[in-house]
Short mmCIF file of C-alpha atoms and ligand atoms in Angstrom, two decimals:
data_model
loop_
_atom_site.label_atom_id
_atom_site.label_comp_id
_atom_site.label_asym_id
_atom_site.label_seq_id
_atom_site.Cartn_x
_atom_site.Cartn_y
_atom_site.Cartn_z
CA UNK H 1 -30.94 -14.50 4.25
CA UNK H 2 -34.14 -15.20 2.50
CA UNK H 3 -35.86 -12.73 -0.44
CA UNK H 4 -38.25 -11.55 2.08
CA UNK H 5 -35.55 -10.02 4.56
CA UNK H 6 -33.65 -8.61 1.75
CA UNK H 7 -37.30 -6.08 0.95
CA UNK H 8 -37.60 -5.11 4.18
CA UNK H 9 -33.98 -4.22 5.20
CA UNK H 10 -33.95 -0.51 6.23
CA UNK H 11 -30.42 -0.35 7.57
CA UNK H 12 -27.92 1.95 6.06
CA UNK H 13 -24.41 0.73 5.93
CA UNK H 14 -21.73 4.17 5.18
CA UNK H 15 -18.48 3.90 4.00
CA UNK H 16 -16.17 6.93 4.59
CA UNK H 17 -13.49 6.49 1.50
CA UNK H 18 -14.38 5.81 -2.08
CA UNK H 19 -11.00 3.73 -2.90
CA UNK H 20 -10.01 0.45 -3.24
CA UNK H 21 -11.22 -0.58 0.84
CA UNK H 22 -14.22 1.19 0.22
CA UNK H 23 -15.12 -0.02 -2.84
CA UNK H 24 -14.63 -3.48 -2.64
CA UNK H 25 -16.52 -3.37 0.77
CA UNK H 26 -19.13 -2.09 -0.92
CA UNK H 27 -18.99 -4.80 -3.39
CA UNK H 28 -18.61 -7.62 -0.42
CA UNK H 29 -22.02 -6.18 1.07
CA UNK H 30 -24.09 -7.04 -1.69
CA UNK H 31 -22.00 -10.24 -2.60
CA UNK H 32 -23.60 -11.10 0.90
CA UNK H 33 -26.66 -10.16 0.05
CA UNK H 34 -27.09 -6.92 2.18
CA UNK H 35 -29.99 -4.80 0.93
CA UNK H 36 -30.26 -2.37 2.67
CA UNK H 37 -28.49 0.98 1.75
CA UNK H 38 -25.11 1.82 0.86
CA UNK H 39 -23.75 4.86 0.78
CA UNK H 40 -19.80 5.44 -0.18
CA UNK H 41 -18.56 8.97 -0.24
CA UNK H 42 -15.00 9.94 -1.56
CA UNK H 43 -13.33 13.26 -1.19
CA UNK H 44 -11.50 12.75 -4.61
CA UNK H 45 -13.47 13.27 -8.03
CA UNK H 46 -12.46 9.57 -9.68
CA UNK H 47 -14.49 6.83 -8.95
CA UNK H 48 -11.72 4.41 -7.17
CA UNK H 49 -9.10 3.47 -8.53
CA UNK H 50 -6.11 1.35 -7.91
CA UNK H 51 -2.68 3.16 -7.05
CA UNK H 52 -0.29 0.74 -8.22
CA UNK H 53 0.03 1.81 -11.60
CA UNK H 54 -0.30 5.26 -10.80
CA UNK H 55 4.32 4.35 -10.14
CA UNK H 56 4.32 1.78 -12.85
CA UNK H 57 2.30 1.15 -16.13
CA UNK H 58 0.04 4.35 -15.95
CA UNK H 59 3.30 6.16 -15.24
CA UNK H 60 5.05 4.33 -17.79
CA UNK H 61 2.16 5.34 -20.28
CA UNK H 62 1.58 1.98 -20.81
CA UNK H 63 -1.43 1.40 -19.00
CA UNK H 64 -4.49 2.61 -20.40
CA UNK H 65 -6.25 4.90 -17.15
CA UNK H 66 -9.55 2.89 -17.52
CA UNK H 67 -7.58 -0.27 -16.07
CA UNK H 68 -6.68 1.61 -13.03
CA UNK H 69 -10.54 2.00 -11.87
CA UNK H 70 -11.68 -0.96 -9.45
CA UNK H 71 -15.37 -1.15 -11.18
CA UNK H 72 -16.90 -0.09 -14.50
CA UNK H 73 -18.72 3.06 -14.11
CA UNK H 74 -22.51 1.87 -14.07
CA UNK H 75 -21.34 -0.64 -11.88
CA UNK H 76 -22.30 1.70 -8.75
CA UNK H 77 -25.91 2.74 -10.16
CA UNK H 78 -26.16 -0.92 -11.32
CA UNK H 79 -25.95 -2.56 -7.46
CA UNK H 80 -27.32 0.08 -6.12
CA UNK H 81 -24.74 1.83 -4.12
CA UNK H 82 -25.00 5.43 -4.22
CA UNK H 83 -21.01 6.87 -4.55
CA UNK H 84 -20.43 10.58 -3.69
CA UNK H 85 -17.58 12.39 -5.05
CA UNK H 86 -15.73 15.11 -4.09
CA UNK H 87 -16.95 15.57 -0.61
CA UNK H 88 -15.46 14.99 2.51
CA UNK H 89 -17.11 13.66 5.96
CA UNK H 90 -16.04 15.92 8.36
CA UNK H 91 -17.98 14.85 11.58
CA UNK H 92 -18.70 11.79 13.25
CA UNK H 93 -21.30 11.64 16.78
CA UNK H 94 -21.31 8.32 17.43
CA UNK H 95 -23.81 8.98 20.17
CA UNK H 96 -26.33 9.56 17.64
CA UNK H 97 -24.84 7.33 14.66
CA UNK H 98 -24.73 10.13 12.23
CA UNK H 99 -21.89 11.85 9.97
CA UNK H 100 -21.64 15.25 8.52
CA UNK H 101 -20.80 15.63 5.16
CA UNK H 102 -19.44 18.81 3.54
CA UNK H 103 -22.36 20.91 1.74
CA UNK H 104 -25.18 17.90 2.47
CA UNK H 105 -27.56 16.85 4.66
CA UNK H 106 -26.48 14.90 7.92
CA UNK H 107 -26.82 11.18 7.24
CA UNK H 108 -27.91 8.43 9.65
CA UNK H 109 -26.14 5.43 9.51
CA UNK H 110 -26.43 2.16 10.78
CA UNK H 111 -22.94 0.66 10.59
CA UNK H 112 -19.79 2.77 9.98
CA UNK H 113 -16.71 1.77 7.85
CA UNK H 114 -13.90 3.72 7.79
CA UNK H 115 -11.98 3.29 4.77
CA UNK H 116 -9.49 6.92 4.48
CA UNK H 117 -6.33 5.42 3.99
CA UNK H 118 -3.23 7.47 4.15
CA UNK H 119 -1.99 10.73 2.96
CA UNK H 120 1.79 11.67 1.52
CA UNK H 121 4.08 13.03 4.51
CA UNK H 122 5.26 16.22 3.05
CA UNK H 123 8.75 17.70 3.09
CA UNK H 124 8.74 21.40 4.73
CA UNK H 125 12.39 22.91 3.53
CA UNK H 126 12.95 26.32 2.39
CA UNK H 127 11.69 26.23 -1.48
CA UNK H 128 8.92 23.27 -1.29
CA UNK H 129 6.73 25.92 -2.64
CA UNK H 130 8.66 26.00 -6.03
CA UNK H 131 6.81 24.36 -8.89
CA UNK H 132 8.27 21.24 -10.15
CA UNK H 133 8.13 19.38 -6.79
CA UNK H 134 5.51 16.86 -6.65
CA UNK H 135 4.49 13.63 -4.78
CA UNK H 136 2.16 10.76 -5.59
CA UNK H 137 -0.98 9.34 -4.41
CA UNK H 138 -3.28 10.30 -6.73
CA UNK H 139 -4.13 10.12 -10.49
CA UNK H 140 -3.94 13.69 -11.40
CA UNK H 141 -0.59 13.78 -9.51
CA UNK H 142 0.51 10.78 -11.91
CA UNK H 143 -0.60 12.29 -14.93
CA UNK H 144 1.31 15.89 -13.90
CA UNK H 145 4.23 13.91 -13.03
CA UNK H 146 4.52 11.71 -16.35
CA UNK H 147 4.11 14.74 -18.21
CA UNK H 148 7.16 16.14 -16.88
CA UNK H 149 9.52 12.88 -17.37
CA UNK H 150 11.34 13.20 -20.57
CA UNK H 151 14.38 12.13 -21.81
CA UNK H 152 16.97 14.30 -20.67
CA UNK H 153 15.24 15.61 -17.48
CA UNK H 154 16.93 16.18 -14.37
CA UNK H 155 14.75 14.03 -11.64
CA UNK H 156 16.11 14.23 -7.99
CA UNK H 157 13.96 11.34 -6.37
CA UNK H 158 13.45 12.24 -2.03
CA UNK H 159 13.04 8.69 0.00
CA UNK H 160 14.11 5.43 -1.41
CA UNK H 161 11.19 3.64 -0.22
CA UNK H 162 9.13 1.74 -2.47
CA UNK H 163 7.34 4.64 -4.22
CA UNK H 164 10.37 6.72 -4.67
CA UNK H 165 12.52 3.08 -6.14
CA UNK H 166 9.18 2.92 -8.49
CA UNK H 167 9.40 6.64 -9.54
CA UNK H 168 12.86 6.36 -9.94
CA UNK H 169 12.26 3.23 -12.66
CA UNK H 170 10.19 4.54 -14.24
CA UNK H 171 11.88 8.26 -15.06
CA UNK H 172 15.00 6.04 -16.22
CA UNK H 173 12.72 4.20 -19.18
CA UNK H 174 11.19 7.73 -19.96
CA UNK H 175 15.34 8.59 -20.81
CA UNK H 176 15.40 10.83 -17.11
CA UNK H 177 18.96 10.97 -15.22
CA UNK H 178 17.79 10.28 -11.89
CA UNK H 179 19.66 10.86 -8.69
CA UNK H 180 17.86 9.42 -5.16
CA UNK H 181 18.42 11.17 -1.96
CA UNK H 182 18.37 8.81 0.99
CA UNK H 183 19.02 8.98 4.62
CA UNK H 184 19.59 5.84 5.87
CA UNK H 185 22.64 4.01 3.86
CA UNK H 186 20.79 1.46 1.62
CA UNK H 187 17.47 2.14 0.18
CA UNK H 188 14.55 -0.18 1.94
CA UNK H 189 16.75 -1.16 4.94
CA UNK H 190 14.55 -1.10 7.15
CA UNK H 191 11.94 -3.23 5.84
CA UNK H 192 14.46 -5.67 4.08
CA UNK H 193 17.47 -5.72 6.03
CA UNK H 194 21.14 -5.34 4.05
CA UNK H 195 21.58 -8.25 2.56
CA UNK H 196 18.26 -7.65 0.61
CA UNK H 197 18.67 -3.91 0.47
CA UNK H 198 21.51 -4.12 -1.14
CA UNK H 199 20.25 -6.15 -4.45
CA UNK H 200 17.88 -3.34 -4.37
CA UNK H 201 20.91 -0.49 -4.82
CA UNK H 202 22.55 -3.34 -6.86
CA UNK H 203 19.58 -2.96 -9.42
CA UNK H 204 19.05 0.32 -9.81
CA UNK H 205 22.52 1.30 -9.84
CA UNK H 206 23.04 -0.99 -12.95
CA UNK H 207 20.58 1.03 -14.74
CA UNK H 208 22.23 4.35 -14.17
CA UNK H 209 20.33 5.78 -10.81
CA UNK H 210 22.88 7.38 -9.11
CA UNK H 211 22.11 7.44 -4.91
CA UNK H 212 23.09 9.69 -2.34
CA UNK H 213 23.05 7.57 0.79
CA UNK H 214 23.78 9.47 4.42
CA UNK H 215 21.80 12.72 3.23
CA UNK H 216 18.45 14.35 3.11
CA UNK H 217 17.08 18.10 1.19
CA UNK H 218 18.18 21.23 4.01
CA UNK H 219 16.56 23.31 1.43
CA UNK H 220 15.36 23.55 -3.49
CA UNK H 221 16.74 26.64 -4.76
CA UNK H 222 14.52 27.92 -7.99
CA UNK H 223 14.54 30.72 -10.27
CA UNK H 224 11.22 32.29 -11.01
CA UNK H 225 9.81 30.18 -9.18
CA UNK H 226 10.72 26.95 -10.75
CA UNK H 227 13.03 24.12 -8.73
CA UNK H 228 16.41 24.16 -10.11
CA UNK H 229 18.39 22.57 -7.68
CA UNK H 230 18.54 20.82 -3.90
CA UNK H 231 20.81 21.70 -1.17
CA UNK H 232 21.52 18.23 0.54
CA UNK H 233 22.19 18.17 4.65
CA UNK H 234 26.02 17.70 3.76
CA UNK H 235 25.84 21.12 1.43
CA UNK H 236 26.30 19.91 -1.93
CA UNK H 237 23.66 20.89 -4.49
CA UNK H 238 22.22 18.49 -6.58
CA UNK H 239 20.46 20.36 -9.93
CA UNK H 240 16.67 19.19 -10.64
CA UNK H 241 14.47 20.29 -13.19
CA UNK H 242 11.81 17.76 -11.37
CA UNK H 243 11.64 16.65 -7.67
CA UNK H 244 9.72 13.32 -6.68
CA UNK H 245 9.28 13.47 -2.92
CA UNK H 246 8.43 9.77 -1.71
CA UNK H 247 9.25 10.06 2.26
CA UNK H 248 6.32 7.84 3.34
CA UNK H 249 2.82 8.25 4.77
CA UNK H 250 0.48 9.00 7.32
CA UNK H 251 -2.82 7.61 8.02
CA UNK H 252 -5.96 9.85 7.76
CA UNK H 253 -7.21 8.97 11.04
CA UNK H 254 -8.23 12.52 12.18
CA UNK H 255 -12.45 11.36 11.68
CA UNK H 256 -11.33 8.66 13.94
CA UNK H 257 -9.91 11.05 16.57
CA UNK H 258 -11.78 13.52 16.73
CA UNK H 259 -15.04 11.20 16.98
CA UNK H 260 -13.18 9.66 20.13
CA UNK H 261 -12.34 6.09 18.90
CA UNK H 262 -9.39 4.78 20.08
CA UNK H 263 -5.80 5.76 17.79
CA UNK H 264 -2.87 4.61 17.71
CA UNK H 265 -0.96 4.80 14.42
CA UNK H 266 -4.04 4.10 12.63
CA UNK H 267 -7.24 3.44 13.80
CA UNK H 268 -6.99 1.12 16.07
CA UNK H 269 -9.18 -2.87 15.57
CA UNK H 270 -9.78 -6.09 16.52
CA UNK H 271 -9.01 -9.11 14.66
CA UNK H 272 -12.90 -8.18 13.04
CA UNK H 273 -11.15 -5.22 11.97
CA UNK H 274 -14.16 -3.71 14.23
CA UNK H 275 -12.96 -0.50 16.29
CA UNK H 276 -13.48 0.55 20.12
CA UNK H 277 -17.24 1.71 19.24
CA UNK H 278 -19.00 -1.73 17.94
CA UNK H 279 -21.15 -0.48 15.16
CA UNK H 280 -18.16 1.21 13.13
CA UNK H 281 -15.27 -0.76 11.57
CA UNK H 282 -11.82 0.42 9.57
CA UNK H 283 -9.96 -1.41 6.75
CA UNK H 284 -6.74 -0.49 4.13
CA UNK H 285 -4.12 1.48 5.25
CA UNK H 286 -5.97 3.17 7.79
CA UNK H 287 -6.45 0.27 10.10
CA UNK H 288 -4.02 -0.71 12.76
CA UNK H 289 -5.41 -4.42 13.72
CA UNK H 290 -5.00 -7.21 15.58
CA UNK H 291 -3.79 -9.72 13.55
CA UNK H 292 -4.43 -13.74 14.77
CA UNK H 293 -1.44 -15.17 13.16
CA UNK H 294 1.28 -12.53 14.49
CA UNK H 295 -0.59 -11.93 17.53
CA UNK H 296 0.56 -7.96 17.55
CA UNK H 297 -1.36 -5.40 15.85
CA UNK H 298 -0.10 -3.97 12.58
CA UNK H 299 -1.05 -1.07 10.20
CA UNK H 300 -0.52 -2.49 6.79
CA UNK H 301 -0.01 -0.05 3.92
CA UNK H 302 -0.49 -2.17 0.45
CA UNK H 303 -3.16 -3.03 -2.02
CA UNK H 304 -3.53 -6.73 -1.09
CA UNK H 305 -4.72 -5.11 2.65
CA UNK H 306 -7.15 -3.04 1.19
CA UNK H 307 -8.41 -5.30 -1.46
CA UNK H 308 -9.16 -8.05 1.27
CA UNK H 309 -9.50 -6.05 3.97
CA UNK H 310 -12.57 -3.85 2.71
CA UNK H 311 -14.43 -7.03 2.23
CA UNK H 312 -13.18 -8.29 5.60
CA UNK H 313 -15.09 -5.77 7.14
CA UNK H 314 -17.91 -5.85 5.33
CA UNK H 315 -18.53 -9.66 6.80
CA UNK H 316 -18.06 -8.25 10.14
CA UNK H 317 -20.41 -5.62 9.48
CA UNK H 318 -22.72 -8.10 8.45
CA UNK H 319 -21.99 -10.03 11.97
CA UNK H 320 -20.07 -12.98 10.19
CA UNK H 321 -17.37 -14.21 12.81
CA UNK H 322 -14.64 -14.49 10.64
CA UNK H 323 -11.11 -13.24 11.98
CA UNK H 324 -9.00 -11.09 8.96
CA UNK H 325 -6.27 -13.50 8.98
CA UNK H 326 -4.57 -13.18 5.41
CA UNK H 327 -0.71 -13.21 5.60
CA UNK H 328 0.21 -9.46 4.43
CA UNK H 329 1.50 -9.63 1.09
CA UNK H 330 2.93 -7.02 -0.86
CA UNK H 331 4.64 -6.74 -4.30
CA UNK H 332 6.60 -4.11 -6.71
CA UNK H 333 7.63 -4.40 -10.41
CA UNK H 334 10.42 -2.17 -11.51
CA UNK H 335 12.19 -1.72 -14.89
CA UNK H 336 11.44 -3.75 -17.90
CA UNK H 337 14.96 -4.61 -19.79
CA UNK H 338 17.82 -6.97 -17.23
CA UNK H 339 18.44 -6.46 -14.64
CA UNK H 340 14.55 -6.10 -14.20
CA UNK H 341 12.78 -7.06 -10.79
CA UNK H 342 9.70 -8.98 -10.60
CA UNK H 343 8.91 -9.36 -6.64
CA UNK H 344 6.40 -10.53 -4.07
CA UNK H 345 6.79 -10.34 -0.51
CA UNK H 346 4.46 -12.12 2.34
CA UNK H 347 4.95 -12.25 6.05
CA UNK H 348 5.78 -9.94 8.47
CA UNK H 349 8.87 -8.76 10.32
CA UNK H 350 10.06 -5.71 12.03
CA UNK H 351 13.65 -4.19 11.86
CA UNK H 352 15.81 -7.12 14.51
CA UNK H 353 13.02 -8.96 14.44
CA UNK H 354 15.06 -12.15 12.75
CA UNK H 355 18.52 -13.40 12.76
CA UNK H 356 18.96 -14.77 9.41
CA UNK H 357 18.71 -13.77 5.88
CA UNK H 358 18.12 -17.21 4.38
CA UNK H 359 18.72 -16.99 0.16
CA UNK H 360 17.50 -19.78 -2.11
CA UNK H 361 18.71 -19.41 -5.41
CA UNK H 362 21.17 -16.21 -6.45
CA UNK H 363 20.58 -12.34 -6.11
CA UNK H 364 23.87 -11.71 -8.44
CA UNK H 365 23.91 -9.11 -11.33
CA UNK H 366 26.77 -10.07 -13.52
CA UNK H 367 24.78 -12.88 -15.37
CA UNK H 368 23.41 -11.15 -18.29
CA UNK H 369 20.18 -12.39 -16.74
CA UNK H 370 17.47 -10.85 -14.16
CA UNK H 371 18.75 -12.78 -11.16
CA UNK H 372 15.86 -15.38 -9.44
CA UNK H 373 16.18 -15.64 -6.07
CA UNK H 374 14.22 -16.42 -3.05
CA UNK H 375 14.77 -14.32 0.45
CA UNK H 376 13.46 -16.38 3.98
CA UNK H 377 14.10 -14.07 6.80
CA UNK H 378 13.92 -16.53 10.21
CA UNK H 379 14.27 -16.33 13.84
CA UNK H 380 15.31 -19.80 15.29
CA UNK H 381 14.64 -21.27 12.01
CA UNK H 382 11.40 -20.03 11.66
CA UNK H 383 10.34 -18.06 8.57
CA UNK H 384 8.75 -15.19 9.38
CA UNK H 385 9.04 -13.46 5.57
CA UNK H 386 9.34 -14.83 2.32
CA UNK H 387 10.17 -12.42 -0.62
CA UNK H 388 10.43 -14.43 -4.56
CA UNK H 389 12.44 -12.21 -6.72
CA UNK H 390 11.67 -13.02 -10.55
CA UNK H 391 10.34 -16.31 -9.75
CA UNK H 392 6.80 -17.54 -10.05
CA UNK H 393 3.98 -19.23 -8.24
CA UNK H 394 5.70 -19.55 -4.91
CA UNK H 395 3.30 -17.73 -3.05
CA UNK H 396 1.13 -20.29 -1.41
CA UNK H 397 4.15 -22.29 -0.32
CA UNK H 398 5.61 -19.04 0.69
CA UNK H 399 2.47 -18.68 2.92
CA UNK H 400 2.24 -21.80 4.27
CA UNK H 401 5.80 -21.63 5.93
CA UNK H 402 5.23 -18.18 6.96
CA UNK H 403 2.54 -19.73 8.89
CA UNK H 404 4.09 -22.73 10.39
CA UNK H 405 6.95 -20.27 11.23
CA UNK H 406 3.99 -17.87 13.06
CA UNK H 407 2.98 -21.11 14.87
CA UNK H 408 6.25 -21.77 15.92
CA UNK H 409 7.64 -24.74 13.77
CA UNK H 410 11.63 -24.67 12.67
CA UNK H 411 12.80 -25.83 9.59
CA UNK H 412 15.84 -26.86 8.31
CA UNK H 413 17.79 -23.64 7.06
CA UNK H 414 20.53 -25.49 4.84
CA UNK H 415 17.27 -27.00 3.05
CA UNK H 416 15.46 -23.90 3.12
CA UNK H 417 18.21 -21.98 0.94
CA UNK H 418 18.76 -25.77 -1.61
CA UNK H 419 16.53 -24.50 -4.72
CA UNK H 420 16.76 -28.75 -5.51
CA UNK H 421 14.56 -29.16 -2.04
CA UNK H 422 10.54 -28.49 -3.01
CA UNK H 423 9.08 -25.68 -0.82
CA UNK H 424 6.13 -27.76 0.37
CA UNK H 425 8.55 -30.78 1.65
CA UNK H 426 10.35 -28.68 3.93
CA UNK H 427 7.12 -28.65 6.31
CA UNK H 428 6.27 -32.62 5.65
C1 FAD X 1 1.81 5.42 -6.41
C2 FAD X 1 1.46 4.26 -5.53
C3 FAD X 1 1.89 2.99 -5.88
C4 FAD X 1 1.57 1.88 -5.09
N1 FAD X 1 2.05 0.65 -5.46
C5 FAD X 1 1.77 -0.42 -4.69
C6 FAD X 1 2.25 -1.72 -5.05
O1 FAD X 1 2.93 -1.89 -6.05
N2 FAD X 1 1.96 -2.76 -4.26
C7 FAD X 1 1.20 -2.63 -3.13
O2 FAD X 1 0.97 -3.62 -2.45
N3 FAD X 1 0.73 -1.41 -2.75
C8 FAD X 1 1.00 -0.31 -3.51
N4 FAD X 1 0.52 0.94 -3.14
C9 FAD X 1 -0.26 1.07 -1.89
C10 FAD X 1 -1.76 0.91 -2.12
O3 FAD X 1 -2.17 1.66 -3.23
C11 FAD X 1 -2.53 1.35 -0.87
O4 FAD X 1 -2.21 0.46 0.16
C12 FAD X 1 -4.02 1.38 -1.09
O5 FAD X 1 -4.36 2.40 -2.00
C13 FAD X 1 -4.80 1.61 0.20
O6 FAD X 1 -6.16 1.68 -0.09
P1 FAD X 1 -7.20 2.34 0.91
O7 FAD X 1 -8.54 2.16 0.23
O8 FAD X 1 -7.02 1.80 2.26
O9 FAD X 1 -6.83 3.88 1.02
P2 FAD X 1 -6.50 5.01 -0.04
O10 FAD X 1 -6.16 4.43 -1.35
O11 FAD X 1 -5.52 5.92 0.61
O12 FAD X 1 -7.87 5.79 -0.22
C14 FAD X 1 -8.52 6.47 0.81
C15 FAD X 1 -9.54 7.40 0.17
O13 FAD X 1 -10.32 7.99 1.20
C16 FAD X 1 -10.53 9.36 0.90
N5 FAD X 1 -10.83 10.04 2.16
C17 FAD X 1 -10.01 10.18 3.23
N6 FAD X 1 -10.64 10.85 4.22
C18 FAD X 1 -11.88 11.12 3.76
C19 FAD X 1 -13.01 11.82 4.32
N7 FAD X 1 -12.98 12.33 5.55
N8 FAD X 1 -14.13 11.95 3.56
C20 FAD X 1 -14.17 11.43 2.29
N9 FAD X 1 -13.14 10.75 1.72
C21 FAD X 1 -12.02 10.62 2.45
C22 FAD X 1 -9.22 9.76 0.25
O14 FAD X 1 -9.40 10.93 -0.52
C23 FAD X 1 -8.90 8.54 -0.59
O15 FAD X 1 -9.48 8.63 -1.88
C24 FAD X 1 0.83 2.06 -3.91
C25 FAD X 1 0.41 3.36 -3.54
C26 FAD X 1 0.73 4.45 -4.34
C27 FAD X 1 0.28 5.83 -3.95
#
């Protein structure tokens, strides 16, 4: 696009969501060299941030909070895009390409990205109102919970999913006795299987967390109005001075519904990341899209997917044909001192999705050392996942089978799991 197009472009590009999607979709426009208008508006007060600390260094107080933000504040001002805080769009008529915003004016827009991401599910037992219960997903909720983890606190942690293994950490290096609540019998099984899970347990257990596998809260008991204790489904009490409830999330999709476009845990996209109406797109957590390389849609619900998916749909916004193709890639970091884990994950596989567990190098605890392992998890010898456990730069080789794998190309397992084989020769 030449100078002179830039002056006269009168399009308006909206972005519903003022966190990490939204922002760096914002920043992708005018990398491109869109200038027209951009408007991102935010229901939250913070400019966006990044939520990954908000369970680990910012948590840990060891993060300062200006790291967390995704741009410097005159950063907005200073390319232009106008960011609204602190109001929600609560209407979309597609018919007539314009959004109503709480307490302003309608706005016109040209092309539509919607960036809302996902809310906390929330746990409705007898006593969730007492204070002393919270859950994470924002700043603020960070900051109240850190001030409540001291040494010697009773924390009962609800969910042993990745935010509640995090929380859990983390309240063990502030001195907290933690106890996790779990359904299912190992925490993470369903995304990593046993064998994997297992380590998982293996690792926190070794640092004191004590779990309670098989059970969930029936109902906190308080006294003046503070949570004392939980009443788990089997009727044992567990005391708490603090709850953490980390049961998962749910996609803010109800824009998306209400304005017609098609749902379907998440909003649902092409591999543009584009929706059913063609002038308004999704990205982050909220999207549910097609992806080329596993040929299934999936609703992704980490930073890497918001960080390249924002900008992903900013190109198709700007009517580049380029497919969002990244392998999803996730990672965690929990405790500091041994046994401390360190992990990526990329690929993609569902619960029976594989029939092997394929480990490269060893996941065992009693070696003084933090263990440094690789996990392949294959179907017919193809890797479908790759998860590096406290070792480094892996990833692109990681990748790179993970997509041979998609396309359908075996390798040789007893070579996959012999550390002395290189990654990138198992695919030459
Ligand atoms: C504590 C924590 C730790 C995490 N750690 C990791 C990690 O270690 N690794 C990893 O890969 N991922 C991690 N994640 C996940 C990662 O942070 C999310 O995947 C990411 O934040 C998704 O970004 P998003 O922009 O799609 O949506 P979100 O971050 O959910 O943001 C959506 C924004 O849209 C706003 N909004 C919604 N509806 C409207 C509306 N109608 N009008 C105006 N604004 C609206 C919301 O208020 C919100 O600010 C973590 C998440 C949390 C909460």
């Amino acid at each position: 696009m030449g100078k002179a197009h830039h002056m006269t472009d009168e399009r308006t590009f909206v972005i519903v969501g003022a966190s990490l999607a939204g922002a760096k979709a914002a920043e992708q426009l005018r990398t491109d060299g869109f200038a027209g208008r951009i408007v991102v508006f935010g229901a939250e007060t913070d400019r966006p941030y990044e939520r990954p600390p908000l369970s680990k260094g910012y948590l840990l107080g060891k993060e300062p909070r200006e790291k967390a933000f995704v741009h410097e504040p005159t950063w907005y001002a200073d390319h232009n895009i106008q960011l609204v805080l602190g109001v929600k769009v609560t209407a979309l008529d597609r018919k007539a390409h314009v959004i109503t915003v709480d307490n302003l004016e309608p706005l016109q827009y040209d092309k539509l990205l919607l960036a809302t991401g996902s809310r906390v599910r929330t746990l409705e037992v007898p006593g969730a109102e007492n204070r002393g219960i919270h859950y994470l997903r924002t700043m603020t909720e960070s900051e109240t919970l850190r001030a409540g983890l001291k040494d010697g606190t009773q924390v009962l942690v609800v969910g042993a999913g990745w935010i509640g293994l995090e929380v859990a950490a983390a309240a063990r290096e502030h001195g907290a006795s933690v106890t996790v609540v779990e359904m299912d019998i190992l925490p993470l099984r369903r995304v990593l299987g046993d064998e994997v899970a297992a380590f998982f347990r293996d690792v926190h257990v070794a640092h004191g967390v004590t779990f309670r596998f098989g059970t969930g809260v029936n109902e906190f008991g308080g006294a003046a109005g503070q949570v004392t204790h939980a009443v788990l489904t089997d009727g044992t009490e567990v005391p708490a001075d603090l709850v953490v409830v980390g049961i998962g999330i749910q996609p803010n999709v109800d824009l998306a519904e209400s304005a017609g476009l098609e749902v379907d845990n998440g909003i649902v996209t092409d591999e543009y990341l584009r929706t059913s109406d063609p002038d308004v797109f999704a990205a982050g957590d909220v999207a549910s899209y097609l992806h080329p390389m596993i040929r299934e849609r999936i609703r992704v619900e980490h930073w890497a997917n918001a960080h390249n998916g924002g900008p992903a749909a900013a190109g198709s916004m700007l009517g580049k044909d380029a497919p969002y193709d990244r392998v999803p890639y996730f990672y965690t970091d929990q405790y500091e001192s041994t046994p401390a884990i360190g992990m990526e994950y990329s690929g993609y596989v569902v619960p029976g999705g594989y029939d092997r567990v394929v480990l490269r190098g060893s996941a065992a605890l009693d070696t003084g050392a933090n263990p440094e392992f690789i996990a392949f998890w294959t179907r017919e010898g193809q890797v479908l996942a790759g998860m590096n456990v406290n070792v480094w730069d892996v990833q692109d080789d990681i990748q790179a089978l993970v997509r041979a794998g998609y396309a359908g190309t075996a390798v040789d397992l007893d070579r996959l799991a012999d550390p002395g084989v290189a990654l990138r020769d198992l695919l030459s």
